[in-house]
Short mmCIF file of N, CA, C and O in Angstrom, two decimals:
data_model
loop_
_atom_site.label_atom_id
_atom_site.label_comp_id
_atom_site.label_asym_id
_atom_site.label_seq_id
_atom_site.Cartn_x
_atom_site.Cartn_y
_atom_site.Cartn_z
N UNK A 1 14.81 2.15 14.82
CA UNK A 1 14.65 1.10 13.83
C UNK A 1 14.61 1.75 12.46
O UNK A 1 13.64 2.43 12.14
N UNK A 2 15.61 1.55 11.65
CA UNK A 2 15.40 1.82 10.54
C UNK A 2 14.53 0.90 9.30
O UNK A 2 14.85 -0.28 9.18
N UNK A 3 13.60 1.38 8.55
CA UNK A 3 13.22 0.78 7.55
C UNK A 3 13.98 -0.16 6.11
O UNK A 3 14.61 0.70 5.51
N UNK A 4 14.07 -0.84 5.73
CA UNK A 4 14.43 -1.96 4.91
C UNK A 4 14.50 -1.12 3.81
O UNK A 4 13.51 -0.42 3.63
N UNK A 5 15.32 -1.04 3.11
CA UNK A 5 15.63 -0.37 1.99
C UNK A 5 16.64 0.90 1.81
O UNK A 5 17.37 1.10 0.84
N UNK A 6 16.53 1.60 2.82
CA UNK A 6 17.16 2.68 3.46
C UNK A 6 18.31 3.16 3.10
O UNK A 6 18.51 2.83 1.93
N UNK A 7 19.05 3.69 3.46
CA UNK A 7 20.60 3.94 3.92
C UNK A 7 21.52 3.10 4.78
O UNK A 7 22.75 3.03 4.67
N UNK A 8 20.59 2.36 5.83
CA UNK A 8 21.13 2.09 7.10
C UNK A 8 21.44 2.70 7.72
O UNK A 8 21.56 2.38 8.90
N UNK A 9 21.72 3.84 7.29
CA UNK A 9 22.62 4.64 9.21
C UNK A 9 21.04 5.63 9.71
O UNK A 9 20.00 6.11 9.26
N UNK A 10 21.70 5.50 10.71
CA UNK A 10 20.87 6.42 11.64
C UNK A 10 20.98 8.13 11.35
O UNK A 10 22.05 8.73 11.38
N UNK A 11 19.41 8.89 11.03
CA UNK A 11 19.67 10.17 11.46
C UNK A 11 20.68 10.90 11.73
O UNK A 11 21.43 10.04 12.21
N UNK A 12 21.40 12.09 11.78
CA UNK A 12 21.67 13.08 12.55
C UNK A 12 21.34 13.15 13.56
O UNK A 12 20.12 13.00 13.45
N UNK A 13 21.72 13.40 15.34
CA UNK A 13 20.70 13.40 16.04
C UNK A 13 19.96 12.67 16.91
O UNK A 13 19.50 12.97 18.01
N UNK A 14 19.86 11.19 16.00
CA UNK A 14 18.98 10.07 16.43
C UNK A 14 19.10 9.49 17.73
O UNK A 14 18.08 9.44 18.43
N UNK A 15 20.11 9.07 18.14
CA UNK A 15 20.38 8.79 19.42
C UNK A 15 20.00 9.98 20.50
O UNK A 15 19.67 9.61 21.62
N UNK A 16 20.01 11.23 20.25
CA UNK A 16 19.71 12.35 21.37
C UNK A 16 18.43 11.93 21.22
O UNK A 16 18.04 10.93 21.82
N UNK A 17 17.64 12.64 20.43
CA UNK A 17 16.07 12.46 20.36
C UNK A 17 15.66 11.37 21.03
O UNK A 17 15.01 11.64 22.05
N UNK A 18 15.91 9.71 20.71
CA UNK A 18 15.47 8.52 21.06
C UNK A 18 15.87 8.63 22.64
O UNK A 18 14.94 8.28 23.37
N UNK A 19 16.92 9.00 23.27
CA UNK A 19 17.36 9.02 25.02
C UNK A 19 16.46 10.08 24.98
O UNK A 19 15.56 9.57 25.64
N UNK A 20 15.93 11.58 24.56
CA UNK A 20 15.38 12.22 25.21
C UNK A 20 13.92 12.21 25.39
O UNK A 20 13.33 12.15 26.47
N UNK A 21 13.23 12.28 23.84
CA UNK A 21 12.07 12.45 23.78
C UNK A 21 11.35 10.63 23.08
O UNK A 21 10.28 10.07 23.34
N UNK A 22 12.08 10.36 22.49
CA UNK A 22 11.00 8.29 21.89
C UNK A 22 10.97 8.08 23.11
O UNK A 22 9.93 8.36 23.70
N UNK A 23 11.84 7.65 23.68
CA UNK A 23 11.44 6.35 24.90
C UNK A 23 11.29 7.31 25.95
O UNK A 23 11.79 6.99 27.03
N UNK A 24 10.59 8.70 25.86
CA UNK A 24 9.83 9.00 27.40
C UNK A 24 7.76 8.83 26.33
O UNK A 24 6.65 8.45 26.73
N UNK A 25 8.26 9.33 25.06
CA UNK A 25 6.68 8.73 24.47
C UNK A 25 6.51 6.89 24.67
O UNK A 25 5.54 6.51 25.33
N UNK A 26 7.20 6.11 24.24
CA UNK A 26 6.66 4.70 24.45
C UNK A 26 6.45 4.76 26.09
O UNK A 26 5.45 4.08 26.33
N UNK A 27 6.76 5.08 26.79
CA UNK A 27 7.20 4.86 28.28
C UNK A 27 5.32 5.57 28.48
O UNK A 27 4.30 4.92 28.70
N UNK A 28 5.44 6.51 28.37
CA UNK A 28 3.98 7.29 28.25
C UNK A 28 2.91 6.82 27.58
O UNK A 28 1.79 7.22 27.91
N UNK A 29 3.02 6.05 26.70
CA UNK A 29 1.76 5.22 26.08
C UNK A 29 1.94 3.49 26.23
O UNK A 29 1.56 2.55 25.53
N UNK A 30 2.52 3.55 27.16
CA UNK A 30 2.92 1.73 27.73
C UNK A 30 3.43 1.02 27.01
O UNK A 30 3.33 -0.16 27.35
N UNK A 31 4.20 1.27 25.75
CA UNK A 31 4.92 0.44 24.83
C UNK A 31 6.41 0.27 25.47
O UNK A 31 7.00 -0.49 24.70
N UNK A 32 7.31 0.66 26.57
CA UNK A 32 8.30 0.84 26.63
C UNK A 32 8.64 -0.78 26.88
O UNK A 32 9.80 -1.19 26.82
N UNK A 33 7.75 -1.46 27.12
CA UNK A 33 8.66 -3.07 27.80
C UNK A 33 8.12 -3.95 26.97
O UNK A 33 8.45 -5.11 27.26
N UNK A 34 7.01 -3.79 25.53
CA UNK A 34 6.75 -4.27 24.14
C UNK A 34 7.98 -4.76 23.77
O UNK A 34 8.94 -4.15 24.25
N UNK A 35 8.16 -5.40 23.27
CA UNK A 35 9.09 -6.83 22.33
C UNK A 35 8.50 -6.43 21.18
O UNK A 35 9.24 -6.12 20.25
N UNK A 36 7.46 -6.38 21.06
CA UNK A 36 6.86 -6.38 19.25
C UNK A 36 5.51 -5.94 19.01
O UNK A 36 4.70 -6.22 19.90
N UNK A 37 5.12 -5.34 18.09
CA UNK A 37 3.37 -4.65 18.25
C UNK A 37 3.00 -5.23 16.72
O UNK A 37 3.81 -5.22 15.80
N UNK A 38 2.32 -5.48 16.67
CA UNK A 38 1.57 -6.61 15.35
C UNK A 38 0.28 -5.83 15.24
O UNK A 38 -0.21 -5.05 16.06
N UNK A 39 -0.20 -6.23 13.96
CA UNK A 39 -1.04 -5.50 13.24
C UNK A 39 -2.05 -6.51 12.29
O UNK A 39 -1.47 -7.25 11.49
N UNK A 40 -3.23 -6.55 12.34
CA UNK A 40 -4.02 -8.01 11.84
C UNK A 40 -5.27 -7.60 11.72
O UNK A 40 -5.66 -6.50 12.11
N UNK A 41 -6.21 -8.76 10.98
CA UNK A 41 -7.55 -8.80 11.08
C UNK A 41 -8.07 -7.36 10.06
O UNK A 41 -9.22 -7.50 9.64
N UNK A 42 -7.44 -6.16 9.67
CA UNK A 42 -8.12 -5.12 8.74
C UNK A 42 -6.90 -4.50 8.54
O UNK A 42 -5.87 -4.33 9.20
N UNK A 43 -7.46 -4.08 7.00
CA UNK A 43 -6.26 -3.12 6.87
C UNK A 43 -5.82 -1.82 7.48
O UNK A 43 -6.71 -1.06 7.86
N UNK A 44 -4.39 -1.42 7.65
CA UNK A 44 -4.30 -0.25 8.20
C UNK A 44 -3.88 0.46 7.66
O UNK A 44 -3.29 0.09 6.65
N UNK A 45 -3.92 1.97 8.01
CA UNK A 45 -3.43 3.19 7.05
C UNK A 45 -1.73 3.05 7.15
O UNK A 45 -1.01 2.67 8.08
N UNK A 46 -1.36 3.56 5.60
CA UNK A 46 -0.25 3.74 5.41
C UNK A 46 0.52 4.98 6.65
O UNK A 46 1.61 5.11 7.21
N UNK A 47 -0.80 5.73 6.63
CA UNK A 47 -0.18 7.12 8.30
C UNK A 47 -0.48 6.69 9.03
O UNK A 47 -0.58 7.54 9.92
N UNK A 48 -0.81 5.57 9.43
CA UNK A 48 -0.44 4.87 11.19
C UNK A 48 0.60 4.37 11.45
O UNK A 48 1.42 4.72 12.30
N UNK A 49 0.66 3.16 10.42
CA UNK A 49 2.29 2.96 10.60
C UNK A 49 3.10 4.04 10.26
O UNK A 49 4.16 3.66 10.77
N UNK A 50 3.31 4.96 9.82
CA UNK A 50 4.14 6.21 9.54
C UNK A 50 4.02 6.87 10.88
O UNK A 50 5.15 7.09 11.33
N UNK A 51 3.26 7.17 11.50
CA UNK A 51 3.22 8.02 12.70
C UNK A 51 4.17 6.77 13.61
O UNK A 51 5.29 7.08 14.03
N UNK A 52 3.67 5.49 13.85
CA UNK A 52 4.29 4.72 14.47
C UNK A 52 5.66 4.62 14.57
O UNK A 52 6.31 4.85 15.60
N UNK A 53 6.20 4.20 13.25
CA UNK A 53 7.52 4.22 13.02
C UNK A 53 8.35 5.41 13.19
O UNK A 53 9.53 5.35 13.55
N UNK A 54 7.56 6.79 12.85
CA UNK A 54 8.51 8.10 13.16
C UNK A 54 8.67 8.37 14.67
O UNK A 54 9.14 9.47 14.95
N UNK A 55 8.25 7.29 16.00
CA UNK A 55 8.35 7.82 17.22
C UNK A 55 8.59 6.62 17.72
O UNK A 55 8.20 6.10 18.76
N UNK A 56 9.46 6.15 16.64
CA UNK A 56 10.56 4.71 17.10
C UNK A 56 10.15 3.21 17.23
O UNK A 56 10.78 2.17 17.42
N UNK A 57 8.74 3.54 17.05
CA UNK A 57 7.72 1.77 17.55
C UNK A 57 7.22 1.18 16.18
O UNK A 57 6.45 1.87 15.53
N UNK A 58 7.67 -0.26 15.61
CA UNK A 58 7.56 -0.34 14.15
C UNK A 58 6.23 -1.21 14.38
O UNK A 58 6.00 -1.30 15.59
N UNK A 59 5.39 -1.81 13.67
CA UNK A 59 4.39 -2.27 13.79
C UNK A 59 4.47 -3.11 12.72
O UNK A 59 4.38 -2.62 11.60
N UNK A 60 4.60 -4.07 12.84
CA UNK A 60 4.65 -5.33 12.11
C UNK A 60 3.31 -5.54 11.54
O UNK A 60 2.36 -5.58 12.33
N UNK A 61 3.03 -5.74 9.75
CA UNK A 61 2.12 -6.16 9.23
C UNK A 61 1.67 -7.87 9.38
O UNK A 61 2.47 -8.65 8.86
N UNK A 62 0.56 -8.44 10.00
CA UNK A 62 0.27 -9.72 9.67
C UNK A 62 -0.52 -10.38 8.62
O UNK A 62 -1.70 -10.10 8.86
N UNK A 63 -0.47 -10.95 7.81
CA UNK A 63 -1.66 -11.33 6.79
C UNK A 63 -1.95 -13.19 6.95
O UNK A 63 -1.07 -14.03 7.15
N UNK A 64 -3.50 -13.47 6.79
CA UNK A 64 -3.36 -14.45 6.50
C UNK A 64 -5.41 -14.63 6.60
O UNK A 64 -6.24 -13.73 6.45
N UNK A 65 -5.56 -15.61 6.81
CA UNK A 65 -7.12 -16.06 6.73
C UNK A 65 -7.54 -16.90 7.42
O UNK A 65 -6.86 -17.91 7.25
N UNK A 66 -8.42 -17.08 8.23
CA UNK A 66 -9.17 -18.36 9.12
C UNK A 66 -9.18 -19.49 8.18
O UNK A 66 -9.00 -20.62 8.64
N UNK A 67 -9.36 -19.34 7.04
CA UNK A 67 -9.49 -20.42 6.01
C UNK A 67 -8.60 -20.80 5.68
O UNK A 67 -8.76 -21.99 5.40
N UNK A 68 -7.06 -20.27 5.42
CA UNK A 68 -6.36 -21.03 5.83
C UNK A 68 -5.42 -21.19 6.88
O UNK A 68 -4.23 -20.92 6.71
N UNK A 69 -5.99 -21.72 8.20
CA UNK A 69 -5.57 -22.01 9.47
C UNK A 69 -4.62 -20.67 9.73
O UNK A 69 -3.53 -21.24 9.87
N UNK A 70 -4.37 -19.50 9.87
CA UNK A 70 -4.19 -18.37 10.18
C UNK A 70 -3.14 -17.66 9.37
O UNK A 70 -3.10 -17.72 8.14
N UNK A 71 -2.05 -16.81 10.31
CA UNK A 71 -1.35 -16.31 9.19
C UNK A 71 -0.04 -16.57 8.31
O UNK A 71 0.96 -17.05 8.85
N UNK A 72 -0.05 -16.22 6.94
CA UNK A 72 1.21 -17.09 5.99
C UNK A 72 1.72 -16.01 6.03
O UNK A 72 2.94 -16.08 6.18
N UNK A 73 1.11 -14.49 5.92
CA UNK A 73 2.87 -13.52 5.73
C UNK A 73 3.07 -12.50 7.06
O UNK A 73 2.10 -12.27 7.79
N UNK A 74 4.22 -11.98 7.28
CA UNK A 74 4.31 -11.36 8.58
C UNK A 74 5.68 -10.92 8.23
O UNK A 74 6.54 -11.57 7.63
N UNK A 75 5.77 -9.41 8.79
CA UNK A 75 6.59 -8.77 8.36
C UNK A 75 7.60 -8.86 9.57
O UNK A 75 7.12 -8.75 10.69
N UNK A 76 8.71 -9.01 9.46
CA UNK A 76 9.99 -8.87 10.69
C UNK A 76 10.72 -7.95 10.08
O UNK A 76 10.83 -7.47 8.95
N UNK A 77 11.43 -7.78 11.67
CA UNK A 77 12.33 -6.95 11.72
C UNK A 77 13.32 -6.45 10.94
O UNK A 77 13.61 -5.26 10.84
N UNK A 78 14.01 -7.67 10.21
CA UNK A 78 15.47 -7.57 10.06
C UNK A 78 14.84 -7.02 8.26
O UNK A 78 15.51 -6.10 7.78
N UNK A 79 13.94 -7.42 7.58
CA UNK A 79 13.38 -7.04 6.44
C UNK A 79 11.64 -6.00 6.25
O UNK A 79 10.83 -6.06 5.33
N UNK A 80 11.62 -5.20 7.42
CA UNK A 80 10.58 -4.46 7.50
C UNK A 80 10.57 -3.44 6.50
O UNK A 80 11.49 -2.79 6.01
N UNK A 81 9.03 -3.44 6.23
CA UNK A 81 8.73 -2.10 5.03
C UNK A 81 7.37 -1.84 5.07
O UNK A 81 6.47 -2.69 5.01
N UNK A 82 7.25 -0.51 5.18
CA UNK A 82 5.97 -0.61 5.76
C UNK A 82 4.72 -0.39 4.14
O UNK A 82 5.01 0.14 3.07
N UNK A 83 3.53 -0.94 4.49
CA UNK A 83 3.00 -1.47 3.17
C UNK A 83 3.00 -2.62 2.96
O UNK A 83 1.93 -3.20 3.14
N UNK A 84 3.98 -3.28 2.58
CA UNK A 84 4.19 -4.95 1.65
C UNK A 84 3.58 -5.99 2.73
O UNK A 84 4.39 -6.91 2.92
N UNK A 85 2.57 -6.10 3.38
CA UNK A 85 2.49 -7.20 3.40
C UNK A 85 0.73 -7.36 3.99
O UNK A 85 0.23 -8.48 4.15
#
């Protein structure tokens, strides 16, 4: 997954690494059959999602408040950046 702003293309590489070594780590920490990993309720470090995203698993920011009936911003895919939201 590349980040929003980017280049768009993929790494050097990227495809070897991701068949050899990402998806035997998600597979190893039970993320391999995850659809989506969300992030809520406190803020998180800018190096979590950085560690996250550098071993292929993006973590979607959620924001919003009980007060008003839950959350208004949420970061997707197709416009992810990690920070903004």
């Amino acid at each position: 997954m590349l980040q929003y702003g980017g280049s768009m293309g993929a790494p050097w590489g990227y495809f070897f690494a991701k068949r050899l070594v990402l998806n035997k780590i998600k597979e190893a920490v039970g993320l391999d059959q995850a659809k989506g990993c969300f992030t809520a309720a406190a803020p998180i470090s800018p190096d979590t999602l950085n560690y996250f995203a550098s071993i292929n698993i993006p973590v979607f920011e959620v924001f919003g408040q009980s007060e008003c009936t839950g959350p208004h911003t949420v970061s997707a895919a197709k416009c992810w950046k990690i920070g903004t939201c």
